[in-house]
Coordinates of N, CA and C in Angstrom, one line a residue:
Chain A
D1 N 2.0 10.4 -21.0 CA 2.0 9.0 -20.6 C 1.9 8.1 -21.9
I2 N 2.6 7.0 -21.8 CA 2.5 6.0 -22.9 C 1.2 5.2 -22.8
Q3 N 0.4 5.2 -23.8 CA -0.8 4.4 -23.8 C -0.6 3.0 -24.3
M4 N -1.1 2.0 -23.7 CA -0.9 0.6 -24.1 C -2.3 0.1 -24.5
T5 N -2.4 -0.4 -25.7 CA -3.7 -0.8 -26.3 C -3.6 -2.3 -26.6
Q6 N -4.4 -3.1 -26.0 CA -4.4 -4.5 -26.2 C -5.6 -4.9 -27.2
S7 N -5.3 -5.9 -28.0 CA -6.4 -6.5 -28.8 C -6.2 -8.0 -29.0
P8 N -7.3 -8.7 -29.0 CA -8.7 -8.2 -28.8 C -8.9 -8.0 -27.3
S9 N -10.0 -7.4 -26.9 CA -10.3 -7.2 -25.5 C -10.8 -8.6 -24.8
S10 N -11.3 -9.5 -25.7 CA -11.6 -10.8 -25.2 C -11.6 -11.7 -26.4
L11 N -11.4 -13.0 -26.1 CA -11.4 -14.0 -27.1 C -11.8 -15.4 -26.5
S12 N -12.4 -16.2 -27.4 CA -12.8 -17.5 -27.0 C -12.0 -18.5 -27.7
A13 N -11.5 -19.5 -26.9 CA -10.6 -20.5 -27.4 C -10.9 -21.9 -26.8
S14 N -10.3 -22.9 -27.4 CA -10.4 -24.2 -26.8 C -9.1 -24.8 -26.4
V15 N -9.1 -25.7 -25.5 CA -7.9 -26.4 -25.1 C -7.1 -26.9 -26.3
G16 N -5.8 -26.6 -26.3 CA -5.0 -27.0 -27.4 C -4.8 -25.9 -28.5
D17 N -5.6 -24.9 -28.5 CA -5.5 -23.8 -29.5 C -4.2 -23.0 -29.3
R18 N -3.8 -22.4 -30.4 CA -2.7 -21.4 -30.3 C -3.3 -20.1 -30.2
V19 N -3.0 -19.3 -29.2 CA -3.6 -18.0 -28.9 C -2.6 -16.9 -29.0
T20 N -3.0 -15.9 -29.7 CA -2.1 -14.7 -29.9 C -2.8 -13.4 -29.4
I21 N -2.2 -12.7 -28.5 CA -2.7 -11.4 -28.0 C -1.7 -10.3 -28.4
T22 N -2.2 -9.2 -28.8 CA -1.4 -8.1 -29.3 C -1.5 -6.9 -28.3
C23 N -0.4 -6.3 -28.2 CA -0.3 -5.0 -27.4 C 0.5 -4.0 -28.2
R24 N -0.1 -2.8 -28.3 CA 0.5 -1.7 -29.1 C 0.7 -0.5 -28.2
A25 N 1.9 0.0 -28.3 CA 2.3 1.2 -27.5 C 2.1 2.5 -28.3
S26 N 1.7 3.6 -27.6 CA 1.4 4.8 -28.3 C 2.7 5.5 -28.9
Q27 N 3.9 5.0 -28.4 CA 5.1 5.5 -28.9 C 6.1 4.3 -28.7
T28 N 7.3 4.5 -29.3 CA 8.2 3.4 -29.2 C 8.7 3.1 -27.8
I29 N 8.7 1.8 -27.4 CA 9.2 1.5 -26.0 C 10.3 0.5 -26.1
S30 N 11.0 0.4 -27.3 CA 12.1 -0.6 -27.4 C 11.5 -2.0 -27.0
S31 N 12.2 -2.6 -26.1 CA 11.7 -3.9 -25.6 C 11.3 -3.9 -24.1
Y32 N 10.9 -2.7 -23.7 CA 10.6 -2.6 -22.3 C 9.1 -2.9 -22.0
L33 N 8.8 -4.2 -22.3 CA 7.4 -4.6 -22.2 C 7.3 -6.0 -21.5
N34 N 6.4 -6.0 -20.5 CA 6.1 -7.2 -19.7 C 4.7 -7.7 -19.9
W35 N 4.5 -9.0 -19.7 CA 3.2 -9.6 -19.8 C 2.8 -10.3 -18.5
Y36 N 1.6 -10.1 -18.1 CA 1.1 -10.8 -16.9 C -0.2 -11.6 -17.2
Q37 N -0.4 -12.5 -16.3 CA -1.7 -13.3 -16.3 C -2.4 -13.1 -15.0
Q38 N -3.7 -12.9 -15.1 CA -4.4 -12.7 -13.8 C -5.7 -13.6 -13.8
M39 N -5.7 -14.4 -12.8 CA -6.9 -15.3 -12.6 C -7.9 -14.5 -11.8
P40 N -9.2 -14.8 -11.9 CA -10.2 -14.0 -11.1 C -9.9 -14.0 -9.6
G41 N -10.0 -12.9 -9.0 CA -9.7 -12.7 -7.6 C -8.3 -12.9 -7.1
K42 N -7.4 -13.0 -8.1 CA -6.0 -13.2 -7.7 C -5.1 -12.0 -8.2
A43 N -3.9 -11.9 -7.7 CA -3.0 -10.9 -8.2 C -2.4 -11.3 -9.6
P44 N -2.0 -10.3 -10.3 CA -1.3 -10.7 -11.6 C -0.1 -11.5 -11.3
K45 N 0.3 -12.3 -12.4 CA 1.5 -13.1 -12.3 C 2.4 -12.7 -13.5
L46 N 3.6 -12.4 -13.2 CA 4.5 -12.1 -14.3 C 4.9 -13.3 -15.2
L47 N 4.6 -13.2 -16.5 CA 4.9 -14.3 -17.4 C 6.2 -14.0 -18.2
I48 N 6.3 -12.8 -18.8 CA 7.3 -12.4 -19.7 C 7.8 -11.0 -19.4
Y49 N 9.1 -10.8 -19.4 CA 9.6 -9.5 -19.2 C 10.6 -9.2 -20.3
A50 N 10.9 -7.9 -20.5 CA 11.8 -7.5 -21.6 C 11.3 -8.1 -22.9
A51 N 10.0 -8.1 -23.1 CA 9.4 -8.5 -24.4 C 9.4 -10.0 -24.7
S52 N 10.5 -10.6 -24.4 CA 10.6 -12.0 -24.8 C 11.3 -13.0 -23.8
S53 N 11.6 -12.5 -22.6 CA 12.3 -13.3 -21.6 C 11.3 -14.0 -20.7
L54 N 11.3 -15.3 -20.6 CA 10.4 -16.0 -19.9 C 10.7 -16.0 -18.4
Q55 N 9.8 -15.6 -17.6 CA 10.0 -15.5 -16.1 C 10.2 -16.9 -15.6
S56 N 11.0 -17.1 -14.6 CA 11.3 -18.3 -14.0 C 10.0 -19.0 -13.5
G57 N 9.9 -20.3 -13.9 CA 8.8 -21.1 -13.5 C 7.6 -21.1 -14.4
V58 N 7.6 -20.2 -15.4 CA 6.5 -20.1 -16.4 C 6.7 -21.1 -17.5
P59 N 5.6 -21.8 -17.8 CA 5.7 -22.9 -18.8 C 6.2 -22.3 -20.2
S60 N 6.9 -23.1 -20.9 CA 7.5 -22.7 -22.2 C 6.4 -22.5 -23.3
R61 N 5.2 -22.9 -23.0 CA 4.2 -22.6 -24.1 C 3.8 -21.1 -24.2
F62 N 4.3 -20.4 -23.2 CA 4.1 -18.9 -23.3 C 5.4 -18.3 -23.9
S63 N 5.1 -17.4 -24.9 CA 6.3 -16.7 -25.5 C 5.9 -15.3 -25.8
G64 N 6.8 -14.4 -25.9 CA 6.6 -13.1 -26.2 C 7.5 -12.6 -27.3
S65 N 7.0 -11.7 -28.1 CA 7.9 -11.1 -29.2 C 7.5 -9.7 -29.5
G66 N 8.4 -9.0 -30.2 CA 8.1 -7.7 -30.6 C 9.1 -6.7 -30.1
S67 N 9.1 -5.5 -30.7 CA 9.9 -4.4 -30.2 C 9.4 -3.1 -30.9
G68 N 9.7 -2.0 -30.3 CA 9.2 -0.8 -30.8 C 7.9 -0.4 -30.3
T69 N 6.8 -0.6 -31.1 CA 5.5 -0.3 -30.7 C 4.5 -1.5 -30.7
D70 N 4.9 -2.6 -31.3 CA 4.0 -3.7 -31.5 C 4.6 -5.0 -30.8
F71 N 3.8 -5.6 -30.0 CA 4.2 -6.8 -29.2 C 3.1 -7.9 -29.3
T72 N 3.6 -9.1 -29.1 CA 2.7 -10.3 -29.1 C 3.0 -11.2 -28.0
L73 N 1.9 -11.7 -27.3 CA 2.0 -12.8 -26.4 C 1.4 -14.0 -27.1
T74 N 2.1 -15.1 -27.2 CA 1.5 -16.3 -27.8 C 1.5 -17.5 -26.8
I75 N 0.4 -18.2 -26.7 CA 0.2 -19.4 -25.9 C 0.1 -20.5 -26.9
S76 N 1.1 -21.4 -26.9 CA 1.1 -22.5 -27.9 C 0.6 -23.7 -27.2
G77 N -0.7 -24.0 -27.5 CA -1.3 -25.2 -26.9 C -2.0 -24.8 -25.6
L78 N -3.1 -24.1 -25.7 CA -3.8 -23.6 -24.5 C -4.2 -24.7 -23.5
Q79 N -3.9 -24.5 -22.3 CA -4.3 -25.4 -21.2 C -5.4 -24.9 -20.4
P80 N -6.1 -25.8 -19.7 CA -7.3 -25.4 -18.9 C -6.9 -24.3 -17.9
E81 N -5.7 -24.3 -17.4 CA -5.3 -23.3 -16.4 C -4.9 -22.0 -17.0
D82 N -5.0 -21.9 -18.3 CA -4.6 -20.6 -19.0 C -5.8 -19.7 -19.3
F83 N -7.0 -20.1 -18.9 CA -8.1 -19.3 -19.1 C -8.1 -18.2 -18.1
A84 N -7.8 -17.0 -18.5 CA -7.5 -15.9 -17.5 C -7.5 -14.6 -18.3
T85 N -7.2 -13.5 -17.6 CA -7.0 -12.2 -18.3 C -5.5 -11.9 -18.4
Y86 N -5.1 -11.4 -19.5 CA -3.7 -11.1 -19.7 C -3.5 -9.6 -19.9
Y87 N -2.4 -9.0 -19.3 CA -2.1 -7.6 -19.4 C -0.7 -7.4 -19.9
C88 N -0.5 -6.4 -20.6 CA 0.8 -5.9 -20.9 C 1.2 -4.7 -20.1
Q89 N 2.4 -4.4 -19.9 CA 2.9 -3.2 -19.1 C 4.2 -2.7 -19.7
Q90 N 4.3 -1.4 -19.9 CA 5.5 -0.9 -20.4 C 6.4 -0.2 -19.3
S91 N 7.7 -0.3 -19.4 CA 8.5 0.4 -18.4 C 9.6 1.2 -19.1
Y92 N 9.3 1.6 -20.3 CA 10.2 2.5 -21.1 C 10.4 3.8 -20.4
S93 N 9.2 4.3 -20.0 CA 9.3 5.6 -19.3 C 8.2 5.7 -18.2
F94 N 8.5 6.6 -17.2 CA 7.5 6.8 -16.2 C 6.4 7.8 -16.6
P95 N 5.2 7.6 -16.2 CA 4.7 6.5 -15.3 C 4.6 5.1 -16.0
L96 N 4.9 4.1 -15.3 CA 4.6 2.7 -15.8 C 3.1 2.6 -16.1
T97 N 2.8 2.0 -17.3 CA 1.4 1.9 -17.6 C 1.1 0.5 -18.1
F98 N -0.2 0.1 -17.9 CA -0.7 -1.2 -18.3 C -1.7 -1.1 -19.4
G99 N -1.8 -2.2 -20.2 CA -2.9 -2.3 -21.1 C -4.2 -2.6 -20.5
G100 N -5.3 -2.5 -21.2 CA -6.6 -2.7 -20.6 C -7.0 -4.2 -20.4
G101 N -6.2 -5.1 -20.9 CA -6.4 -6.5 -20.6 C -7.1 -7.3 -21.8
T102 N -6.8 -8.5 -21.9 CA -7.4 -9.4 -22.8 C -7.9 -10.7 -22.1
K103 N -9.2 -10.9 -22.1 CA -9.8 -12.0 -21.4 C -9.9 -13.2 -22.3
V104 N -9.3 -14.3 -21.9 CA -9.4 -15.6 -22.7 C -10.3 -16.5 -22.0
D105 N -11.4 -16.8 -22.7 CA -12.4 -17.7 -22.1 C -12.7 -18.9 -23.0
F106 N -13.5 -19.9 -22.5 CA -13.8 -21.1 -23.2 C -14.7 -20.8 -24.4
K107 N -14.4 -21.4 -25.5 CA -15.2 -21.3 -26.7 C -16.5 -22.2 -26.4
Chain B
Q1 N 10.2 -19.0 -0.2 CA 9.9 -18.2 -1.3 C 9.4 -16.8 -0.8
V2 N 9.5 -15.8 -1.7 CA 9.1 -14.5 -1.3 C 7.6 -14.4 -1.2
Q3 N 7.1 -13.8 -0.1 CA 5.7 -13.6 0.0 C 5.4 -12.2 0.6
L4 N 4.4 -11.6 0.1 CA 4.0 -10.3 0.5 C 2.5 -10.3 1.0
Q5 N 2.2 -9.5 2.0 CA 0.9 -9.4 2.5 C 0.5 -8.0 2.9
E6 N -0.5 -7.5 2.2 CA -1.0 -6.1 2.5 C -1.9 -6.1 3.8
S7 N -1.9 -5.0 4.5 CA -2.8 -4.8 5.6 C -3.2 -3.4 5.8
G8 N -4.4 -3.1 6.3 CA -4.8 -1.8 6.5 C -6.3 -1.7 6.4
P9 N -6.9 -0.5 6.7 CA -8.3 -0.4 6.8 C -8.9 -0.6 5.4
G10 N -10.1 -1.2 5.4 CA -10.8 -1.5 4.1 C -11.8 -0.4 3.7
L11 N -12.2 0.4 4.7 CA -13.2 1.4 4.4 C -12.8 2.8 4.9
L12 N -12.8 3.8 4.0 CA -12.5 5.1 4.4 C -13.5 6.1 3.9
K13 N -13.6 7.2 4.6 CA -14.5 8.3 4.1 C -13.7 9.3 3.2
P14 N -14.4 10.0 2.4 CA -13.8 11.0 1.5 C -13.0 12.0 2.4
S15 N -11.8 12.3 1.9 CA -10.9 13.3 2.5 C -10.0 12.6 3.5
E16 N -10.2 11.4 3.9 CA -9.4 10.7 4.9 C -8.1 10.3 4.2
T17 N -7.2 9.8 5.0 CA -5.9 9.3 4.5 C -5.8 7.8 4.5
L18 N -5.4 7.2 3.4 CA -5.3 5.8 3.2 C -3.9 5.4 3.7
S19 N -3.8 4.4 4.6 CA -2.5 3.9 5.0 C -2.5 2.4 4.9
L20 N -1.6 1.9 4.1 CA -1.4 0.4 4.0 C 0.0 0.0 4.2
T21 N 0.1 -1.2 4.8 CA 1.5 -1.8 5.1 C 1.6 -3.1 4.3
C22 N 2.8 -3.3 3.8 CA 3.1 -4.6 3.2 C 4.2 -5.3 4.0
T23 N 3.9 -6.5 4.4 CA 4.8 -7.3 5.2 C 5.5 -8.3 4.3
V24 N 6.8 -8.3 4.2 CA 7.5 -9.2 3.3 C 8.1 -10.4 4.1
S25 N 8.0 -11.6 3.6 CA 8.7 -12.7 4.2 C 9.4 -13.5 3.1
G26 N 10.5 -14.2 3.5 CA 11.3 -14.9 2.5 C 12.4 -14.1 1.9
Y27 N 12.5 -12.8 2.2 CA 13.5 -12.0 1.6 C 13.6 -10.7 2.5
F28 N 14.8 -10.3 2.7 CA 15.1 -9.1 3.5 C 15.0 -7.9 2.6
I29 N 14.1 -7.0 2.9 CA 14.0 -5.7 2.1 C 15.3 -5.0 2.0
S30 N 16.1 -5.0 3.0 CA 17.4 -4.3 3.1 C 18.4 -5.0 2.1
S31 N 18.1 -6.1 1.6 CA 19.1 -6.8 0.7 C 19.0 -6.3 -0.7
G32 N 18.0 -5.6 -1.0 CA 17.9 -5.0 -2.4 C 16.5 -5.1 -2.9
Y33 N 16.4 -4.7 -4.2 CA 15.2 -4.6 -5.0 C 14.4 -3.4 -4.6
Y34 N 13.7 -2.9 -5.6 CA 12.6 -1.9 -5.3 C 11.4 -2.6 -4.9
W35 N 10.5 -1.9 -4.1 CA 9.3 -2.5 -3.6 C 8.2 -1.5 -3.9
G36 N 7.1 -2.0 -4.5 CA 6.1 -1.0 -5.0 C 4.7 -1.3 -4.7
W37 N 3.9 -0.4 -5.2 CA 2.4 -0.5 -5.1 C 1.7 -0.3 -6.4
I38 N 0.7 -1.1 -6.6 CA -0.2 -1.0 -7.8 C -1.6 -1.2 -7.3
R39 N -2.5 -0.5 -8.0 CA -3.9 -0.6 -7.7 C -4.7 -1.0 -8.9
Q40 N -5.9 -1.6 -8.6 CA -6.7 -2.1 -9.7 C -8.2 -1.7 -9.4
S41 N -8.8 -1.0 -10.3 CA -10.2 -0.7 -10.1 C -10.9 -1.0 -11.4
P42 N -12.3 -1.3 -11.3 CA -13.0 -1.6 -12.5 C -13.0 -0.5 -13.6
G43 N -12.9 0.7 -13.1 CA -13.0 1.9 -14.0 C -11.7 2.2 -14.7
K44 N -10.5 2.0 -14.0 CA -9.2 2.4 -14.5 C -8.3 1.3 -14.7
G45 N -8.7 0.1 -14.5 CA -7.8 -1.0 -14.7 C -6.6 -1.0 -13.7
L46 N -5.5 -1.5 -14.2 CA -4.3 -1.6 -13.4 C -3.6 -0.2 -13.4
E47 N -3.2 0.3 -12.3 CA -2.5 1.6 -12.2 C -1.3 1.5 -11.3
W48 N -0.2 1.9 -11.8 CA 1.0 1.9 -11.0 C 1.0 3.1 -10.1
I49 N 1.3 2.9 -8.8 CA 1.3 4.0 -7.9 C 2.7 4.5 -7.6
G50 N 3.6 3.6 -7.4 CA 5.0 4.0 -7.2 C 5.8 2.9 -6.6
F51 N 7.2 3.1 -6.5 CA 8.0 2.1 -5.8 C 9.2 2.8 -5.2
M52 N 9.8 2.1 -4.3 CA 10.9 2.7 -3.5 C 12.0 1.7 -3.2
Y53 N 13.2 2.2 -3.0 CA 14.3 1.3 -2.5 C 14.4 1.5 -1.0
H54 N 15.0 0.5 -0.4 CA 15.1 0.5 1.1 C 15.9 1.7 1.5
S55 N 16.8 2.3 0.7 CA 17.6 3.4 1.1 C 16.9 4.7 0.9
G56 N 15.7 4.7 0.3 CA 14.9 5.9 0.3 C 14.6 6.4 -1.1
S57 N 15.3 5.9 -2.2 CA 15.0 6.4 -3.5 C 13.6 6.0 -3.9
T58 N 12.9 6.9 -4.5 CA 11.5 6.7 -4.8 C 11.1 7.1 -6.2
Y59 N 10.1 6.4 -6.8 CA 9.5 6.8 -8.1 C 8.0 6.8 -7.9
Y60 N 7.3 7.8 -8.2 CA 5.9 7.9 -8.0 C 5.2 8.2 -9.4
N61 N 3.9 7.8 -9.5 CA 3.1 8.2 -10.6 C 2.8 9.7 -10.5
P62 N 3.1 10.5 -11.5 CA 2.9 11.9 -11.4 C 1.4 12.3 -11.1
S63 N 0.5 11.4 -11.5 CA -0.9 11.7 -11.3 C -1.3 11.6 -9.8
L64 N -0.5 10.9 -9.1 CA -0.8 10.7 -7.6 C 0.3 11.3 -6.7
K65 N 1.4 11.8 -7.3 CA 2.5 12.2 -6.6 C 2.3 13.2 -5.5
S66 N 1.3 14.1 -5.7 CA 1.0 15.2 -4.7 C 0.4 14.6 -3.4
R67 N -0.2 13.4 -3.5 CA -0.9 12.8 -2.4 C -0.2 11.5 -1.9
V68 N 0.8 11.1 -2.5 CA 1.4 9.8 -2.1 C 2.7 10.0 -1.3
S69 N 2.9 9.1 -0.4 CA 4.2 9.0 0.3 C 4.4 7.5 0.6
T70 N 5.7 7.1 0.7 CA 6.0 5.7 1.0 C 7.1 5.7 2.1
S71 N 7.2 4.6 2.8 CA 8.3 4.5 3.8 C 8.7 3.0 3.9
V72 N 9.8 2.7 4.4 CA 10.3 1.4 4.6 C 10.7 1.2 6.1
D73 N 10.4 0.1 6.7 CA 10.8 -0.3 8.0 C 11.6 -1.6 7.9
T74 N 12.9 -1.5 7.8 CA 13.7 -2.7 7.6 C 13.7 -3.6 8.8
S75 N 13.5 -3.0 10.0 CA 13.5 -3.8 11.2 C 12.3 -4.8 11.3
K76 N 11.2 -4.3 10.6 CA 10.0 -5.2 10.6 C 9.8 -5.9 9.2
N77 N 10.8 -5.6 8.3 CA 10.7 -6.1 6.9 C 9.3 -5.7 6.3
Q78 N 9.0 -4.4 6.5 CA 7.7 -3.9 5.9 C 8.0 -2.6 5.1
F79 N 7.1 -2.3 4.2 CA 7.1 -1.0 3.6 C 5.6 -0.6 3.5
S80 N 5.4 0.7 3.4 CA 4.1 1.3 3.6 C 3.8 2.3 2.5
L81 N 2.5 2.5 2.4 CA 1.9 3.5 1.4 C 1.0 4.4 2.1
T82 N 1.1 5.7 1.9 CA 0.1 6.7 2.4 C -0.4 7.5 1.2
L83 N -1.8 7.6 1.2 CA -2.4 8.3 0.1 C -3.4 9.3 0.8
S84 N -3.2 10.6 0.6 CA -4.0 11.5 1.4 C -5.2 12.0 0.6
S85 N -6.2 12.6 1.2 CA -7.3 13.2 0.6 C -8.0 12.3 -0.4
V86 N -8.4 11.1 0.1 CA -9.0 10.1 -0.8 C -10.4 10.5 -1.2
T87 N -10.8 10.1 -2.4 CA -12.1 10.2 -3.0 C -12.6 8.9 -3.4
A88 N -13.8 8.8 -3.9 CA -14.4 7.6 -4.4 C -13.5 7.0 -5.6
A89 N -12.8 7.9 -6.3 CA -12.0 7.4 -7.4 C -10.8 6.6 -6.9
D90 N -10.5 6.6 -5.6 CA -9.4 5.9 -5.1 C -9.8 4.5 -4.6
T91 N -11.1 4.2 -4.8 CA -11.6 2.8 -4.4 C -11.0 1.8 -5.4
A92 N -10.3 0.8 -4.8 CA -9.6 -0.1 -5.7 C -9.1 -1.3 -4.8
V93 N -8.6 -2.3 -5.5 CA -7.8 -3.3 -4.8 C -6.3 -2.8 -4.9
Y94 N -5.7 -2.7 -3.7 CA -4.3 -2.3 -3.7 C -3.4 -3.5 -3.5
Y95 N -2.4 -3.5 -4.4 CA -1.4 -4.6 -4.3 C 0.0 -4.0 -3.9
C96 N 0.7 -4.8 -3.1 CA 2.1 -4.5 -3.0 C 2.9 -5.5 -3.8
A97 N 4.1 -5.2 -4.3 CA 4.8 -6.1 -5.1 C 6.3 -5.8 -5.1
R98 N 7.1 -6.8 -5.4 CA 8.5 -6.6 -5.6 C 8.8 -6.3 -7.0
V99 N 9.7 -5.4 -7.2 CA 10.1 -4.9 -8.6 C 11.2 -5.7 -9.1
L100 N 11.0 -6.3 -10.3 CA 12.1 -7.0 -11.0 C 12.7 -6.0 -12.0
D101 N 14.0 -5.7 -11.8 CA 14.6 -4.7 -12.7 C 15.5 -5.4 -13.7
Y102 N 15.5 -4.9 -14.9 CA 16.4 -5.5 -16.0 C 16.9 -4.4 -16.8
Y103 N 17.8 -4.8 -17.8 CA 18.4 -3.8 -18.6 C 19.2 -2.8 -17.8
D104 N 20.0 -3.3 -16.8 CA 20.8 -2.4 -15.9 C 19.9 -1.5 -15.2
S105 N 18.8 -2.0 -14.7 CA 17.8 -1.2 -13.8 C 17.2 -0.1 -14.6
S106 N 17.0 -0.3 -15.9 CA 16.2 0.7 -16.6 C 14.8 0.1 -17.0
G107 N 14.7 -1.2 -16.8 CA 13.4 -1.8 -17.1 C 12.8 -2.4 -15.8
Y108 N 11.5 -2.3 -15.7 CA 10.9 -2.7 -14.4 C 9.6 -3.5 -14.7
G109 N 9.5 -4.6 -13.9 CA 8.3 -5.4 -13.9 C 8.0 -5.8 -12.4
F110 N 7.0 -6.6 -12.2 CA 6.6 -6.9 -10.8 C 6.6 -8.4 -10.7
D111 N 7.5 -9.0 -10.0 CA 7.7 -10.5 -10.0 C 7.0 -11.2 -8.8
Y112 N 6.8 -10.5 -7.7 CA 6.1 -11.1 -6.6 C 5.1 -10.1 -6.1
W113 N 3.9 -10.6 -5.9 CA 2.7 -9.7 -5.6 C 2.1 -10.2 -4.3
G114 N 1.5 -9.3 -3.5 CA 0.7 -9.7 -2.4 C -0.7 -10.1 -2.9
L115 N -1.5 -10.5 -2.0 CA -2.9 -11.0 -2.4 C -3.8 -9.9 -2.8
G116 N -3.5 -8.7 -2.3 CA -4.3 -7.5 -2.6 C -5.3 -7.3 -1.5
T117 N -5.6 -6.0 -1.3 CA -6.6 -5.6 -0.3 C -7.5 -4.6 -0.8
L118 N -8.8 -4.8 -0.7 CA -9.8 -3.9 -1.2 C -10.0 -2.7 -0.3
V119 N -9.8 -1.5 -0.8 CA -10.1 -0.3 -0.1 C -11.2 0.4 -0.8
T120 N -12.3 0.7 0.0 CA -13.5 1.4 -0.4 C -13.5 2.8 0.2
V121 N -13.8 3.8 -0.6 CA -14.0 5.1 -0.1 C -15.4 5.5 -0.3
S122 N -16.1 5.7 0.8 CA -17.5 6.0 0.7 C -17.9 6.8 2.0
S123 N -18.9 7.7 1.8 CA -19.4 8.5 2.9 C -20.5 7.7 3.6

């Protein structure tokens, strides 16, 4: 199975900050990488697919980059509704696997 | 818009069979897309269970494959999950979701999710 490792596991930030979350795959996954946002008690929400494609309806302050084994989710100008937990997920090979999550909370 | 809703028992005893149904509205399952299941537990995080096409094609997580089966009822616009011989390790919130496929159906994400249903396995 491909292991997905996110860093940091948590971070504190303020409204307006630029936030960067990293996801590393245990082997190359090309660009088969998705990002999700999960609010407490809610289902995950797809933000980015294919490493850098913005899902319909997602604000443009969210962006994704990377290929191979190293990927980044960037939030440019953190908004109050962005305080949540973020997960990466690979679909290069079965089984599909998720990262452990990065919790973004208030500084 | 597409909406999904899980239903099924919330409490099971060890060795029993978990059966969940996902009812889809806003889209006909028979029109396309894969439809899948994901679970989330404090101990194991998010775990992909499997997904299926309305015509019967399926993909399962090998770690669960021996205990998992899925089915589709297009007349009710529902799909279902069965997990046999449950243990406490199967305690989790179970989500159903629609699969977004890209790169000519070699890449998969989940673009619509149900609210999730908590399943607890306890004697």
